[in-house]
């Protein structure tokens, strides 16, 4: 069964994200446990978490992903930022456990002068500090790149997995891949990019995809999402991606914009239209 959903809001209670997901026609999804723009601990009440679990089960919505704070930087050489990042991630995996959410998604961050190798070392050792509950997995997300950000190359992902003792898996973001220089605009390009991922990382550890088109051309390192099939990746690229054998059973989470009269519901429908039986 095709698993596709959107990033939904927990405003008014985490369980509202489930009801919003159902309205969009989604059957999996992603949330923030708090505002991603500030250092803040999740504040999820027991009854709220129980209701989230119940509604997810009743509507058969899942898996769910918690996206970590945008402030988290696992690659940083700065001790204070590292401490805040590890603490934030620990709170996220605990919130995931409470909600029955399977995954916590995080970007590696920027090495800010530590160098690529040093930044990847920092990220791996930061992940080692986490006490991740059984049933929760940390996903490292592919990045669009720019400046000293890491995670835009497949070998960055593989290196962190090799260096950490944490059992991590991965989330690919199609817009980020495209921005980082991995072409997805044609069936041949999709085959080539996914073959490269399989060679370096392997599909066995691919747990989720953020399915977004890109407003900018391949290799620009510009991270701005477009509606599925209406950006630079385009309809043929998106069709080839969602129908690729390695992707067909992977949950697809939309982070598409709400603009031009199109919302998450439109994008969920578009994915269903592109998906071949």
mmCIF file of C-alpha atoms in Angstrom:
data_model
loop_
_atom_site.group_PDB
_atom_site.id
_atom_site.type_symbol
_atom_site.label_atom_id
_atom_site.label_comp_id
_atom_site.label_asym_id
_atom_site.label_seq_id
_atom_site.Cartn_x
_atom_site.Cartn_y
_atom_site.Cartn_z
ATOM 1 C CA UNK A 1 0.000 0.000 0.000
ATOM 2 C CA UNK A 2 1.230 3.485 -0.875
ATOM 3 C CA UNK A 3 2.243 5.375 2.261
ATOM 4 C CA UNK A 4 2.050 9.121 1.675
ATOM 5 C CA UNK A 5 1.237 11.982 4.007
ATOM 6 C CA UNK A 6 2.250 15.461 5.063
ATOM 7 C CA UNK A 7 3.894 17.448 7.811
ATOM 8 C CA UNK A 8 0.987 18.361 10.086
ATOM 9 C CA UNK A 9 0.568 20.611 13.114
ATOM 10 C CA UNK A 10 0.214 19.635 16.774
ATOM 11 C CA UNK A 11 -1.325 23.008 17.654
ATOM 12 C CA UNK A 12 -4.042 22.478 20.250
ATOM 13 C CA UNK A 13 -2.786 18.958 20.987
ATOM 14 C CA UNK A 14 -0.619 16.379 19.231
ATOM 15 C CA UNK A 15 -3.720 14.356 18.322
ATOM 16 C CA UNK A 16 -4.864 17.203 16.046
ATOM 17 C CA UNK A 17 -2.023 16.258 13.698
ATOM 18 C CA UNK A 18 -3.702 12.901 13.099
ATOM 19 C CA UNK A 19 -7.064 14.461 12.287
ATOM 20 C CA UNK A 20 -5.404 16.978 9.968
ATOM 21 C CA UNK A 21 -3.561 14.130 8.239
ATOM 22 C CA UNK A 22 -6.827 12.299 7.622
ATOM 23 C CA UNK A 23 -8.324 15.476 6.126
ATOM 24 C CA UNK A 24 -5.456 15.602 3.618
ATOM 25 C CA UNK A 25 -5.946 11.958 2.680
ATOM 26 C CA UNK A 26 -2.590 11.020 4.183
ATOM 27 C CA UNK A 27 -1.774 7.756 5.929
ATOM 28 C CA UNK A 28 1.644 8.589 7.402
ATOM 29 C CA UNK A 29 3.221 11.863 8.429
ATOM 30 C CA UNK A 30 5.586 14.144 10.268
ATOM 31 C CA UNK A 31 5.311 16.642 13.130
ATOM 32 C CA UNK A 32 7.372 19.051 15.185
ATOM 33 C CA UNK A 33 7.089 18.373 18.901
ATOM 34 C CA UNK A 34 7.480 22.126 19.513
ATOM 35 C CA UNK A 35 8.453 25.256 17.589
ATOM 36 C CA UNK A 36 11.543 24.344 15.531
ATOM 37 C CA UNK A 37 12.888 27.896 15.622
ATOM 38 C CA UNK A 38 13.712 27.994 19.362
ATOM 39 C CA UNK A 39 15.340 25.877 22.047
ATOM 40 C CA UNK A 40 12.273 24.407 23.689
ATOM 41 C CA UNK A 41 11.426 21.083 25.298
ATOM 42 C CA UNK A 42 8.419 19.106 24.092
ATOM 43 C CA UNK A 43 5.473 19.509 26.458
ATOM 44 C CA UNK A 44 3.173 16.603 25.680
ATOM 45 C CA UNK A 45 0.717 15.502 28.342
ATOM 46 C CA UNK A 46 0.036 11.807 28.985
ATOM 47 C CA UNK A 47 -3.598 12.049 27.868
ATOM 48 C CA UNK A 48 -2.576 13.944 24.743
ATOM 49 C CA UNK A 49 -0.058 11.249 23.825
ATOM 50 C CA UNK A 50 -2.586 8.501 24.466
ATOM 51 C CA UNK A 51 -5.113 10.215 22.198
ATOM 52 C CA UNK A 52 -2.462 10.595 19.486
ATOM 53 C CA UNK A 53 -1.715 6.885 19.650
ATOM 54 C CA UNK A 54 -5.402 5.943 19.626
ATOM 55 C CA UNK A 55 -6.294 8.124 16.649
ATOM 56 C CA UNK A 56 -3.265 6.943 14.688
ATOM 57 C CA UNK A 57 -4.320 3.354 15.252
ATOM 58 C CA UNK A 58 -8.018 4.019 14.563
ATOM 59 C CA UNK A 59 -7.262 5.736 11.237
ATOM 60 C CA UNK A 60 -4.310 3.480 10.374
ATOM 61 C CA UNK A 61 -1.973 6.460 10.095
ATOM 62 C CA UNK A 62 1.722 5.716 10.399
ATOM 63 C CA UNK A 63 4.613 5.625 10.544
ATOM 64 C CA UNK A 64 5.115 9.055 12.047
ATOM 65 C CA UNK A 65 8.313 11.106 12.141
ATOM 66 C CA UNK A 66 9.285 13.879 14.560
ATOM 67 C CA UNK A 67 11.458 16.471 12.836
ATOM 68 C CA UNK A 68 14.046 17.896 15.209
ATOM 69 C CA UNK A 69 14.619 21.581 15.879
ATOM 70 C CA UNK A 70 16.278 23.605 13.135
ATOM 71 C CA UNK A 71 18.778 24.814 15.744
ATOM 72 C CA UNK A 72 20.283 21.359 16.310
ATOM 73 C CA UNK A 73 23.817 21.099 14.923
ATOM 74 C CA UNK A 74 25.447 17.717 15.446
ATOM 75 C CA UNK A 75 28.586 18.678 13.482
ATOM 76 C CA UNK A 76 29.457 21.757 15.511
ATOM 77 C CA UNK A 77 32.867 22.080 17.192
ATOM 78 C CA UNK A 78 31.336 24.491 19.756
ATOM 79 C CA UNK A 79 30.835 22.786 23.136
ATOM 80 C CA UNK A 80 27.807 24.835 24.196
ATOM 81 C CA UNK A 81 25.935 24.307 20.919
ATOM 82 C CA UNK A 82 26.802 20.624 20.958
ATOM 83 C CA UNK A 83 25.435 20.262 24.486
ATOM 84 C CA UNK A 84 22.188 22.018 23.530
ATOM 85 C CA UNK A 85 21.878 19.903 20.382
ATOM 86 C CA UNK A 86 22.367 16.601 22.185
ATOM 87 C CA UNK A 87 19.954 17.631 24.935
ATOM 88 C CA UNK A 88 17.352 18.674 22.372
ATOM 89 C CA UNK A 89 17.685 15.391 20.497
ATOM 90 C CA UNK A 90 17.398 13.402 23.732
ATOM 91 C CA UNK A 91 14.137 15.185 24.517
ATOM 92 C CA UNK A 92 12.901 14.445 20.973
ATOM 93 C CA UNK A 93 13.528 10.709 21.140
ATOM 94 C CA UNK A 94 11.803 10.621 24.533
ATOM 95 C CA UNK A 95 8.809 12.493 23.086
ATOM 96 C CA UNK A 96 8.728 10.029 20.198
ATOM 97 C CA UNK A 97 8.642 7.144 22.647
ATOM 98 C CA UNK A 98 5.788 8.753 24.546
ATOM 99 C CA UNK A 99 3.759 9.317 21.359
ATOM 100 C CA UNK A 100 4.544 5.945 19.824
ATOM 101 C CA UNK A 101 6.365 7.693 16.970
ATOM 102 C CA UNK A 102 8.883 5.475 15.218
ATOM 103 C CA UNK A 103 11.382 8.044 13.946
ATOM 104 C CA UNK A 104 13.164 11.277 14.858
ATOM 105 C CA UNK A 105 14.612 13.058 11.852
ATOM 106 C CA UNK A 106 17.670 15.325 12.066
ATOM 107 C CA UNK A 107 20.073 17.186 9.792
ATOM 108 C CA UNK A 108 23.782 16.754 10.460
ATOM 109 C CA UNK A 109 24.312 20.510 10.553
ATOM 110 C CA UNK A 110 27.383 22.579 9.679
ATOM 111 C CA UNK A 111 30.996 21.973 10.655
ATOM 112 C CA UNK A 112 31.711 25.756 10.838
ATOM 113 C CA UNK A 113 35.447 25.373 10.439
ATOM 114 C CA UNK A 114 36.014 21.906 11.881
ATOM 115 C CA UNK A 115 36.359 20.510 8.356
ATOM 116 C CA UNK A 116 34.322 17.767 6.730
ATOM 117 C CA UNK A 117 36.062 14.928 8.534
ATOM 118 C CA UNK A 118 35.973 16.728 11.873
ATOM 119 C CA UNK A 119 32.332 17.626 11.433
ATOM 120 C CA UNK A 120 31.366 14.049 10.660
ATOM 121 C CA UNK A 121 33.331 12.880 13.702
ATOM 122 C CA UNK A 122 31.469 15.417 15.826
ATOM 123 C CA UNK A 123 28.104 14.241 14.512
ATOM 124 C CA UNK A 124 28.883 10.576 15.106
ATOM 125 C CA UNK A 125 30.044 11.155 18.679
ATOM 126 C CA UNK A 126 27.035 13.396 19.401
ATOM 127 C CA UNK A 127 24.724 10.615 18.254
ATOM 128 C CA UNK A 128 26.625 8.238 20.547
ATOM 129 C CA UNK A 129 25.584 10.342 23.535
ATOM 130 C CA UNK A 130 21.881 9.698 22.945
ATOM 131 C CA UNK A 131 19.948 7.123 24.949
ATOM 132 C CA UNK A 132 17.395 6.164 22.303
ATOM 133 C CA UNK A 133 14.372 4.190 23.563
ATOM 134 C CA UNK A 134 13.545 0.834 22.015
ATOM 135 C CA UNK A 135 11.145 1.319 19.127
ATOM 136 C CA UNK A 136 12.565 4.738 18.175
ATOM 137 C CA UNK A 137 15.160 5.265 15.439
ATOM 138 C CA UNK A 138 17.119 8.414 14.599
ATOM 139 C CA UNK A 139 17.033 9.277 10.895
ATOM 140 C CA UNK A 140 19.781 11.416 9.394
ATOM 141 C CA UNK A 141 18.343 13.480 6.548
ATOM 142 C CA UNK A 142 20.114 14.318 3.307
ATOM 143 C CA UNK A 143 20.871 18.028 3.006
ATOM 144 C CA UNK A 144 20.838 20.551 0.181
ATOM 145 C CA UNK A 145 24.349 21.699 1.067
ATOM 146 C CA UNK A 146 25.783 25.253 1.073
ATOM 147 C CA UNK A 147 28.479 26.777 3.200
ATOM 148 C CA UNK A 148 29.841 24.228 5.655
ATOM 149 C CA UNK A 149 26.655 22.154 5.912
ATOM 150 C CA UNK A 150 27.190 18.407 5.731
ATOM 151 C CA UNK A 151 24.900 15.609 4.586
ATOM 152 C CA UNK A 152 24.613 16.727 0.988
ATOM 153 C CA UNK A 153 26.828 13.864 -0.187
ATOM 154 C CA UNK A 154 25.948 10.190 0.201
ATOM 155 C CA UNK A 155 29.387 9.422 1.582
ATOM 156 C CA UNK A 156 28.706 11.841 4.482
ATOM 157 C CA UNK A 157 25.721 9.718 5.480
ATOM 158 C CA UNK A 158 27.641 6.471 5.160
ATOM 159 C CA UNK A 159 30.609 7.848 7.119
ATOM 160 C CA UNK A 160 28.472 8.927 10.068
ATOM 161 C CA UNK A 161 26.817 5.505 10.156
ATOM 162 C CA UNK A 162 30.255 3.872 10.145
ATOM 163 C CA UNK A 163 31.587 6.062 12.962
ATOM 164 C CA UNK A 164 28.650 6.008 15.361
ATOM 165 C CA UNK A 165 27.575 3.159 17.602
ATOM 166 C CA UNK A 166 24.004 4.403 17.322
ATOM 167 C CA UNK A 167 21.710 2.348 15.069
ATOM 168 C CA UNK A 168 20.754 5.153 12.675
ATOM 169 C CA UNK A 169 18.819 5.069 9.425
ATOM 170 C CA UNK A 170 18.216 7.698 6.767
ATOM 171 C CA UNK A 171 15.686 10.043 5.213
ATOM 172 C CA UNK A 172 16.192 11.271 1.650
ATOM 173 C CA UNK A 173 14.693 14.619 0.687
ATOM 174 C CA UNK A 174 14.146 14.837 -3.083
ATOM 175 C CA UNK A 175 14.447 18.635 -3.190
ATOM 176 C CA UNK A 176 17.654 18.459 -1.147
ATOM 177 C CA UNK A 177 19.104 15.742 -3.362
ATOM 178 C CA UNK A 178 18.370 17.828 -6.438
ATOM 179 C CA UNK A 179 19.818 20.997 -4.889
ATOM 180 C CA UNK A 180 22.931 19.050 -3.900
ATOM 181 C CA UNK A 181 23.536 18.000 -7.499
ATOM 182 C CA UNK A 182 21.856 14.590 -7.674
ATOM 183 C CA UNK A 183 19.612 14.806 -10.721
ATOM 184 C CA UNK A 184 16.067 13.411 -10.489
ATOM 185 C CA UNK A 185 14.463 15.108 -13.483
ATOM 186 C CA UNK A 186 14.323 12.104 -15.826
ATOM 187 C CA UNK A 187 13.783 8.361 -15.366
ATOM 188 C CA UNK A 188 17.435 7.742 -16.277
ATOM 189 C CA UNK A 189 18.602 10.336 -13.746
ATOM 190 C CA UNK A 190 16.436 8.809 -11.016
ATOM 191 C CA UNK A 191 17.926 5.387 -11.742
ATOM 192 C CA UNK A 192 21.452 6.795 -11.605
ATOM 193 C CA UNK A 193 20.951 8.759 -8.383
ATOM 194 C CA UNK A 194 19.241 5.921 -6.543
ATOM 195 C CA UNK A 195 21.857 3.448 -7.743
ATOM 196 C CA UNK A 196 24.532 5.748 -6.321
ATOM 197 C CA UNK A 197 22.690 5.874 -2.987
ATOM 198 C CA UNK A 198 22.417 2.100 -2.933
ATOM 199 C CA UNK A 199 26.126 1.702 -3.694
ATOM 200 C CA UNK A 200 27.249 4.089 -0.966
ATOM 201 C CA UNK A 201 24.576 3.796 1.723
ATOM 202 C CA UNK A 202 22.163 1.006 0.769
ATOM 203 C CA UNK A 203 18.387 0.907 0.582
ATOM 204 C CA UNK A 204 18.217 -1.315 3.645
ATOM 205 C CA UNK A 205 18.661 1.759 5.862
ATOM 206 C CA UNK A 206 16.308 4.072 3.959
ATOM 207 C CA UNK A 207 13.338 4.568 6.290
ATOM 208 C CA UNK A 208 11.615 7.659 4.903
ATOM 209 C CA UNK A 209 11.536 10.091 1.980
ATOM 210 C CA UNK A 210 10.643 13.771 2.123
ATOM 211 C CA UNK A 211 8.933 14.103 -1.244
ATOM 212 C CA UNK A 212 9.322 17.657 -2.486
ATOM 213 C CA UNK A 213 9.850 19.220 -5.881
ATOM 214 C CA UNK A 214 12.409 22.021 -6.172
ATOM 215 C CA UNK A 215 11.944 25.634 -7.190
ATOM 216 C CA UNK A 216 15.604 25.826 -8.218
ATOM 217 C CA UNK A 217 17.822 24.006 -10.677
ATOM 218 C CA UNK A 218 19.929 20.965 -9.924
ATOM 219 C CA UNK A 219 23.163 21.676 -8.077
ATOM 220 C CA UNK A 220 22.282 25.178 -6.879
ATOM 221 C CA UNK A 221 22.285 24.253 -3.151
ATOM 222 C CA UNK A 222 19.073 26.295 -2.878
ATOM 223 C CA UNK A 223 16.498 24.650 -0.632
ATOM 224 C CA UNK A 224 13.046 25.854 -1.640
ATOM 225 C CA UNK A 225 10.258 23.357 -2.131
ATOM 226 C CA UNK A 226 7.670 23.243 -4.909
ATOM 227 C CA UNK A 227 4.478 21.279 -5.476
ATOM 228 C CA UNK A 228 5.028 17.720 -6.685
ATOM 229 C CA UNK A 229 5.669 17.770 -10.418
ATOM 230 C CA UNK A 230 5.541 21.550 -10.706
ATOM 231 C CA UNK A 231 9.167 22.389 -9.973
ATOM 232 C CA UNK A 232 12.484 21.756 -11.683
ATOM 233 C CA UNK A 233 12.329 18.007 -10.995
ATOM 234 C CA UNK A 234 9.029 17.917 -12.861
ATOM 235 C CA UNK A 235 6.304 15.378 -13.504
ATOM 236 C CA UNK A 236 8.415 12.761 -15.277
ATOM 237 C CA UNK A 237 11.109 12.813 -12.624
ATOM 238 C CA UNK A 238 8.615 12.593 -9.785
ATOM 239 C CA UNK A 239 6.701 9.816 -11.525
ATOM 240 C CA UNK A 240 9.904 7.831 -12.016
ATOM 241 C CA UNK A 241 10.919 8.384 -8.400
ATOM 242 C CA UNK A 242 7.670 7.311 -6.714
ATOM 243 C CA UNK A 243 7.452 4.254 -8.956
ATOM 244 C CA UNK A 244 11.070 3.175 -8.521
ATOM 245 C CA UNK A 245 11.253 -0.349 -7.138
ATOM 246 C CA UNK A 246 13.410 0.743 -4.204
ATOM 247 C CA UNK A 247 10.994 3.513 -3.188
ATOM 248 C CA UNK A 248 7.618 1.830 -3.565
ATOM 249 C CA UNK A 249 7.443 0.617 0.059
ATOM 250 C CA UNK A 250 9.136 3.650 1.658
ATOM 251 C CA UNK A 251 6.852 6.183 3.439
ATOM 252 C CA UNK A 252 6.653 9.485 1.562
ATOM 253 C CA UNK A 253 6.232 12.658 3.616
ATOM 254 C CA UNK A 254 5.336 15.913 1.891
ATOM 255 C CA UNK A 255 6.816 19.258 2.940
ATOM 256 C CA UNK A 256 5.353 21.096 -0.037
ATOM 257 C CA UNK A 257 4.199 24.726 0.158
ATOM 258 C CA UNK A 258 0.656 25.997 0.516
ATOM 259 C CA UNK A 259 0.391 28.406 -2.385
ATOM 260 C CA UNK A 260 -1.256 28.861 -5.797
ATOM 261 C CA UNK A 261 -4.455 27.413 -4.369
ATOM 262 C CA UNK A 262 -2.735 24.089 -3.699
ATOM 263 C CA UNK A 263 -2.290 22.525 -0.269
ATOM 264 C CA UNK A 264 -1.065 19.214 1.111
ATOM 265 C CA UNK A 265 -4.294 17.547 -0.031
ATOM 266 C CA UNK A 266 -3.537 18.487 -3.643
ATOM 267 C CA UNK A 267 -0.033 17.043 -3.355
ATOM 268 C CA UNK A 268 -1.267 13.822 -1.739
ATOM 269 C CA UNK A 269 -3.672 13.414 -4.657
ATOM 270 C CA UNK A 270 -0.887 14.170 -7.139
ATOM 271 C CA UNK A 271 1.297 11.415 -5.686
ATOM 272 C CA UNK A 272 -1.571 8.948 -6.016
ATOM 273 C CA UNK A 273 -2.046 10.032 -9.636
ATOM 274 C CA UNK A 274 1.647 9.513 -10.406
ATOM 275 C CA UNK A 275 1.847 6.161 -8.672
ATOM 276 C CA UNK A 276 1.301 3.267 -11.046
ATOM 277 C CA UNK A 277 -0.538 0.155 -9.907
#
